[in-house]
Structures are given as C-alpha cells and as structure tokens.
XYZ file of C-alpha atoms in Angstrom:
261
model
C -10.723 -16.446 2.149
C -8.993 -15.238 5.318
C -8.278 -11.543 5.114
C -4.915 -10.664 3.643
C -2.927 -7.801 5.144
C -0.620 -6.197 2.577
C 1.846 -3.363 3.199
C 2.442 -1.143 0.178
C 5.951 0.057 0.788
C 9.005 1.657 -0.725
C 11.297 3.803 1.408
C 11.866 6.030 -1.631
C 9.301 8.783 -2.216
C 7.605 9.648 -5.506
C 7.336 6.075 -6.822
C 3.537 5.891 -7.037
C 3.070 4.173 -3.682
C -0.062 6.014 -2.532
C -1.440 6.103 -6.084
C -1.074 2.314 -6.134
C -2.678 1.969 -2.684
C -5.711 4.048 -3.722
C -6.263 2.581 -7.176
C -5.482 -1.034 -6.354
C -7.891 -0.848 -3.395
C -10.537 0.669 -5.681
C -9.987 -1.934 -8.413
C -10.310 -4.812 -5.923
C -13.443 -3.236 -4.422
C -14.887 -2.920 -7.936
C -14.177 -6.651 -8.394
C -16.431 -7.400 -5.406
C -13.736 -7.729 -2.726
C -14.305 -5.926 0.584
C -11.258 -3.722 1.171
C -9.932 -1.615 4.057
C -7.150 0.888 3.365
C -5.223 2.102 6.430
C -3.406 5.370 5.766
C -0.135 5.102 7.729
C 1.472 8.191 6.193
C 1.287 11.395 8.314
C 0.906 13.340 5.048
C -2.520 11.703 4.692
C -2.424 11.596 0.886
C -4.396 8.350 0.623
C -7.138 9.904 2.768
C -7.212 13.031 0.576
C -7.136 10.929 -2.596
C -10.256 9.082 -1.453
C -12.110 12.310 -0.699
C -11.876 12.245 3.115
C -11.942 15.914 4.176
C -9.788 16.957 7.111
C -12.916 17.685 9.205
C -13.953 14.049 8.697
C -10.764 12.531 10.130
C -11.723 12.257 13.795
C -10.670 8.862 15.147
C -7.705 8.606 12.782
C -5.088 5.846 12.724
C -3.089 7.977 15.196
C -5.951 7.621 17.713
C -6.009 3.853 17.114
C -2.244 3.420 17.632
C -2.218 5.625 20.729
C -5.011 3.520 22.253
C -7.665 6.253 22.296
C -10.100 4.538 19.952
C -10.776 1.209 18.236
C -10.389 0.128 14.610
C -14.155 -0.240 14.388
C -14.758 3.364 15.493
C -12.193 4.693 13.022
C -13.363 3.096 9.771
C -14.861 5.605 7.334
C -16.985 4.917 4.285
C -15.664 6.136 0.945
C -17.676 7.000 -2.157
C -16.765 3.545 -3.536
C -18.835 0.482 -2.647
C -16.822 -2.134 -0.684
C -13.936 0.290 0.001
C -13.345 1.689 3.496
C -10.509 3.732 4.984
C -8.950 4.576 8.331
C -7.626 8.084 7.641
C -4.420 9.743 8.752
C -3.616 13.203 10.080
C -0.365 15.033 10.767
C -0.748 13.918 14.423
C 0.580 10.545 13.281
C 4.093 12.021 12.993
C 4.103 12.172 16.826
C 3.485 8.459 17.387
C 7.182 7.493 17.367
C 8.217 9.582 20.417
C 4.970 8.598 22.165
C 5.835 4.905 21.885
C 9.565 5.380 22.598
C 9.341 3.654 25.994
C 7.210 0.737 24.764
C 9.547 -2.262 24.383
C 7.507 -4.104 21.748
C 6.321 -0.994 19.866
C 6.950 -2.632 16.468
C 4.047 -4.990 17.297
C 1.560 -2.214 18.167
C -0.438 -2.372 14.930
C -0.212 -6.171 14.690
C -1.691 -6.580 18.189
C -4.521 -4.157 17.411
C -5.406 -5.923 14.142
C -5.321 -9.306 15.887
C -7.479 -8.145 18.794
C -10.329 -6.718 16.694
C -12.810 -8.408 14.389
C -11.667 -7.450 10.901
C -12.477 -10.768 9.241
C -15.214 -9.215 7.121
C -12.498 -7.611 4.959
C -10.900 -9.655 2.181
C -7.948 -7.260 1.851
C -6.404 -4.777 4.274
C -3.843 -2.455 2.675
C -1.335 -0.483 4.739
C -0.110 2.603 2.889
C 3.350 3.201 4.385
C 5.231 6.508 4.605
C 8.135 7.005 2.164
C 10.790 6.392 4.809
C 12.105 3.597 6.953
C 10.344 4.809 10.103
C 8.690 3.040 13.015
C 5.403 3.245 11.078
C 6.911 1.288 8.170
C 8.363 -1.332 10.545
C 4.963 -1.592 12.299
C 3.270 -2.157 8.944
C 5.769 -4.840 7.901
C 5.386 -6.545 11.288
C 1.588 -6.605 10.966
C 1.433 -7.605 7.281
C 1.296 -11.028 5.656
C 3.124 -9.640 2.635
C 4.392 -6.576 0.812
C 3.726 -5.044 -2.588
C 6.578 -2.801 -3.758
C 5.820 -0.047 -6.301
C 8.981 0.660 -8.289
C 9.384 3.641 -10.569
C 10.986 2.916 -13.946
C 13.976 5.218 -13.443
C 17.748 4.970 -13.219
C 18.218 4.435 -9.454
C 15.281 2.028 -9.075
C 17.312 -1.130 -8.458
C 19.631 0.601 -6.007
C 16.691 1.689 -3.820
C 15.108 -1.737 -4.148
C 18.185 -3.528 -2.775
C 18.027 -1.341 0.351
C 14.320 -2.121 0.780
C 14.919 -5.873 0.424
C 17.591 -5.684 3.167
C 15.041 -3.968 5.416
C 12.419 -6.627 4.676
C 14.974 -9.359 5.465
C 15.769 -7.721 8.825
C 12.063 -7.525 9.700
C 11.678 -11.204 8.745
C 14.602 -12.249 10.934
C 13.600 -10.223 13.987
C 9.866 -9.480 13.921
C 7.789 -11.301 11.307
C 9.230 -14.603 10.002
C 6.301 -15.240 7.628
C 6.624 -11.891 5.788
C 7.037 -12.221 2.019
C 7.061 -10.016 -1.066
C 3.866 -10.608 -3.056
C 5.289 -8.724 -5.990
C 6.962 -5.668 -7.443
C 4.791 -3.407 -9.572
C 6.557 -1.251 -12.151
C 5.101 2.281 -12.128
C 5.396 5.508 -14.131
C 6.446 3.620 -17.244
C 6.989 5.879 -20.252
C 6.953 3.875 -23.485
C 8.638 6.752 -25.380
C 11.620 6.613 -23.038
C 14.274 3.946 -23.689
C 15.385 4.140 -20.060
C 11.919 3.016 -18.848
C 12.126 -0.133 -20.976
C 15.713 -0.777 -19.924
C 14.843 -0.481 -16.207
C 11.808 -2.747 -16.649
C 13.970 -5.360 -18.388
C 16.708 -5.093 -15.718
C 14.216 -5.531 -12.868
C 12.614 -8.541 -14.580
C 15.996 -10.167 -15.274
C 17.009 -9.773 -11.601
C 13.712 -10.630 -9.898
C 11.934 -12.738 -12.524
C 8.479 -13.939 -11.405
C 8.475 -11.568 -8.404
C 7.590 -8.749 -10.846
C 3.928 -8.403 -11.820
C 3.145 -8.665 -15.511
C 1.053 -5.490 -15.348
C 3.013 -2.267 -15.817
C 1.484 1.042 -14.669
C 2.080 3.709 -17.332
C 2.844 7.354 -16.649
C -0.610 8.863 -17.157
C -1.915 12.437 -16.818
C -5.420 11.321 -15.777
C -3.996 9.227 -12.913
C -1.943 12.256 -11.752
C -4.972 14.586 -11.894
C -7.405 12.351 -10.008
C -6.209 12.960 -6.377
C -6.801 16.723 -6.680
C -10.485 15.867 -7.233
C -10.506 13.570 -4.176
C -11.163 10.446 -6.201
C -9.287 7.401 -7.530
C -8.282 7.435 -11.195
C -10.702 4.557 -11.774
C -13.609 6.815 -10.826
C -12.171 9.985 -12.374
C -11.582 8.334 -15.757
C -12.142 4.593 -15.939
C -10.961 4.411 -19.543
C -7.570 6.021 -18.916
C -4.625 3.699 -19.564
C -3.523 3.976 -15.914
C -6.991 3.043 -14.647
C -7.132 0.002 -16.889
C -3.645 -1.026 -15.709
C -4.782 -1.011 -12.059
C -7.800 -3.173 -12.972
C -5.385 -5.628 -14.625
C -3.118 -5.565 -11.563
C -6.099 -6.307 -9.286
C -7.006 -9.325 -11.439
C -3.399 -10.528 -11.246
C -3.419 -10.242 -7.439
C -6.768 -12.053 -7.073
C -5.458 -14.867 -9.273
C -2.168 -15.002 -7.325
C -4.002 -15.320 -4.003
C -6.335 -18.041 -5.298
C -3.316 -20.020 -6.462
C -1.627 -19.616 -3.045
C -4.763 -20.770 -1.246
C -5.090 -23.783 -3.535
C -1.432 -24.776 -3.075
C-alpha cells in the first residue's frame, strides 16, 4: 500500500483530537502497520503523550519546516514498536511570521513530504492545532484525507459546518483530491441523553461519513497522557482503548476497500 497521509483536524479545541492521534496511531502500529505521527501543534501534546521529553525534541517539526533539518533526521522512536514521531516545541508558533513572505507557504509541508523518502510508512498522521492557522492549512494541503474527531456535545454540528467550509476552500484552492475519511464521535457519555441525541443528529446528517466506532468518555484514557503513554499501553482493557482498536480496524478495512475499488 502507498503511504496514506491523514490530517486529524478540528478547529475547535477539547474534542479529543490529540487523544485520537496518539491512540489511533498506537492501535494501527499494534496491528502491524508502520506509522509516523507528526506533531503540528505548538503545544506539543502528542509528543508529551508519547513520552518524548522536552530535552529529546531537538530537530523538531519546526526545524523541518524552517529548512534547518530533514524529516529523516527528525524522526524519533517511541516506546511502541512500529510507531515513530516528529515532535513539536513551542518554537513552532513562530513559523507563520517566518514564512510570511513565502508565496506558496501553504505547500511547505507537502513539498517536504514529497521530496523525502517516507514510503516505508503505511500511515502518516498530522496532528493539527485546534485553530484554523497556517499549520492547519499546510496539513490539509499535504494530506490525502482528513479524520475529524467530534465531541458529542450541543455545539458539535455548528463547529463541524465551519470545518467543512474550510475543507471545501482548501479543496478548491490548494488540494483538489482532499477528502474526509470519516468523522469519529468522541467523549460519548452513555448516561447523558444529549450524547445520544448528538450522535444520532450527526449520523442523520452525514450518514456513512461517520465511523461506526464511538469513543466513550473514559477516565483511563484521560489519565494516560500524564504518564507519557497512550491509553492502549496504560490500560489496554479500558473501554476507550478497546474503542481505538476498533476504530483502527475500521480504518484498515476502509483503506483496503478504497484500494480494491
């Protein structure tokens, strides 16, 4: 299979975006896929959540985008077999003014990924910041597709419509082949009627674009990042961990079907 570059994006914060990036990457790696996670958020939460200490973040994604180092020199091992990361630091928040005079800056990451040999990875995930910034546009320009984590809460659909408009603009102007792989419902609370109502509303609007797997609100998943490990390693039997394994299986199946079509 040709490597698949997937942006994990939602311009709203607190929807489980980085949690999804970390645990989906881990679940796919556990399934035998070779995965690279690129942390494109200056907060660096995906790097922290995979146990990459700040002292071990030399040659970060900022250094790659500013042309000071290569992808190959920036890839770090994680404690998980088959899972690698290019970490982020707060320096990344300065990339936008640095590239202000570059006319095709939206293509910066795309050009770098195309110019280097990354074909040994089956999946490359881009964990986007929770804002519609240049970094998010760069990720969408470089990606084949997008996975959208969507929290089961009242304003979910409103935020989603804004995100879809953004994706449409990127398709029209920068990346005509960009598509939404799927929407993953996160932080689902079965005791809360609103969670079920939101899930039903999203499914009725977007039908097969919504993954069957729903990620439950789960204490063990919330605790895991503070120990610098994915929930799947912290507690494989937790309901959230099992949900991410199911989501990974759904994505593998989806990609096999697309390749066969």
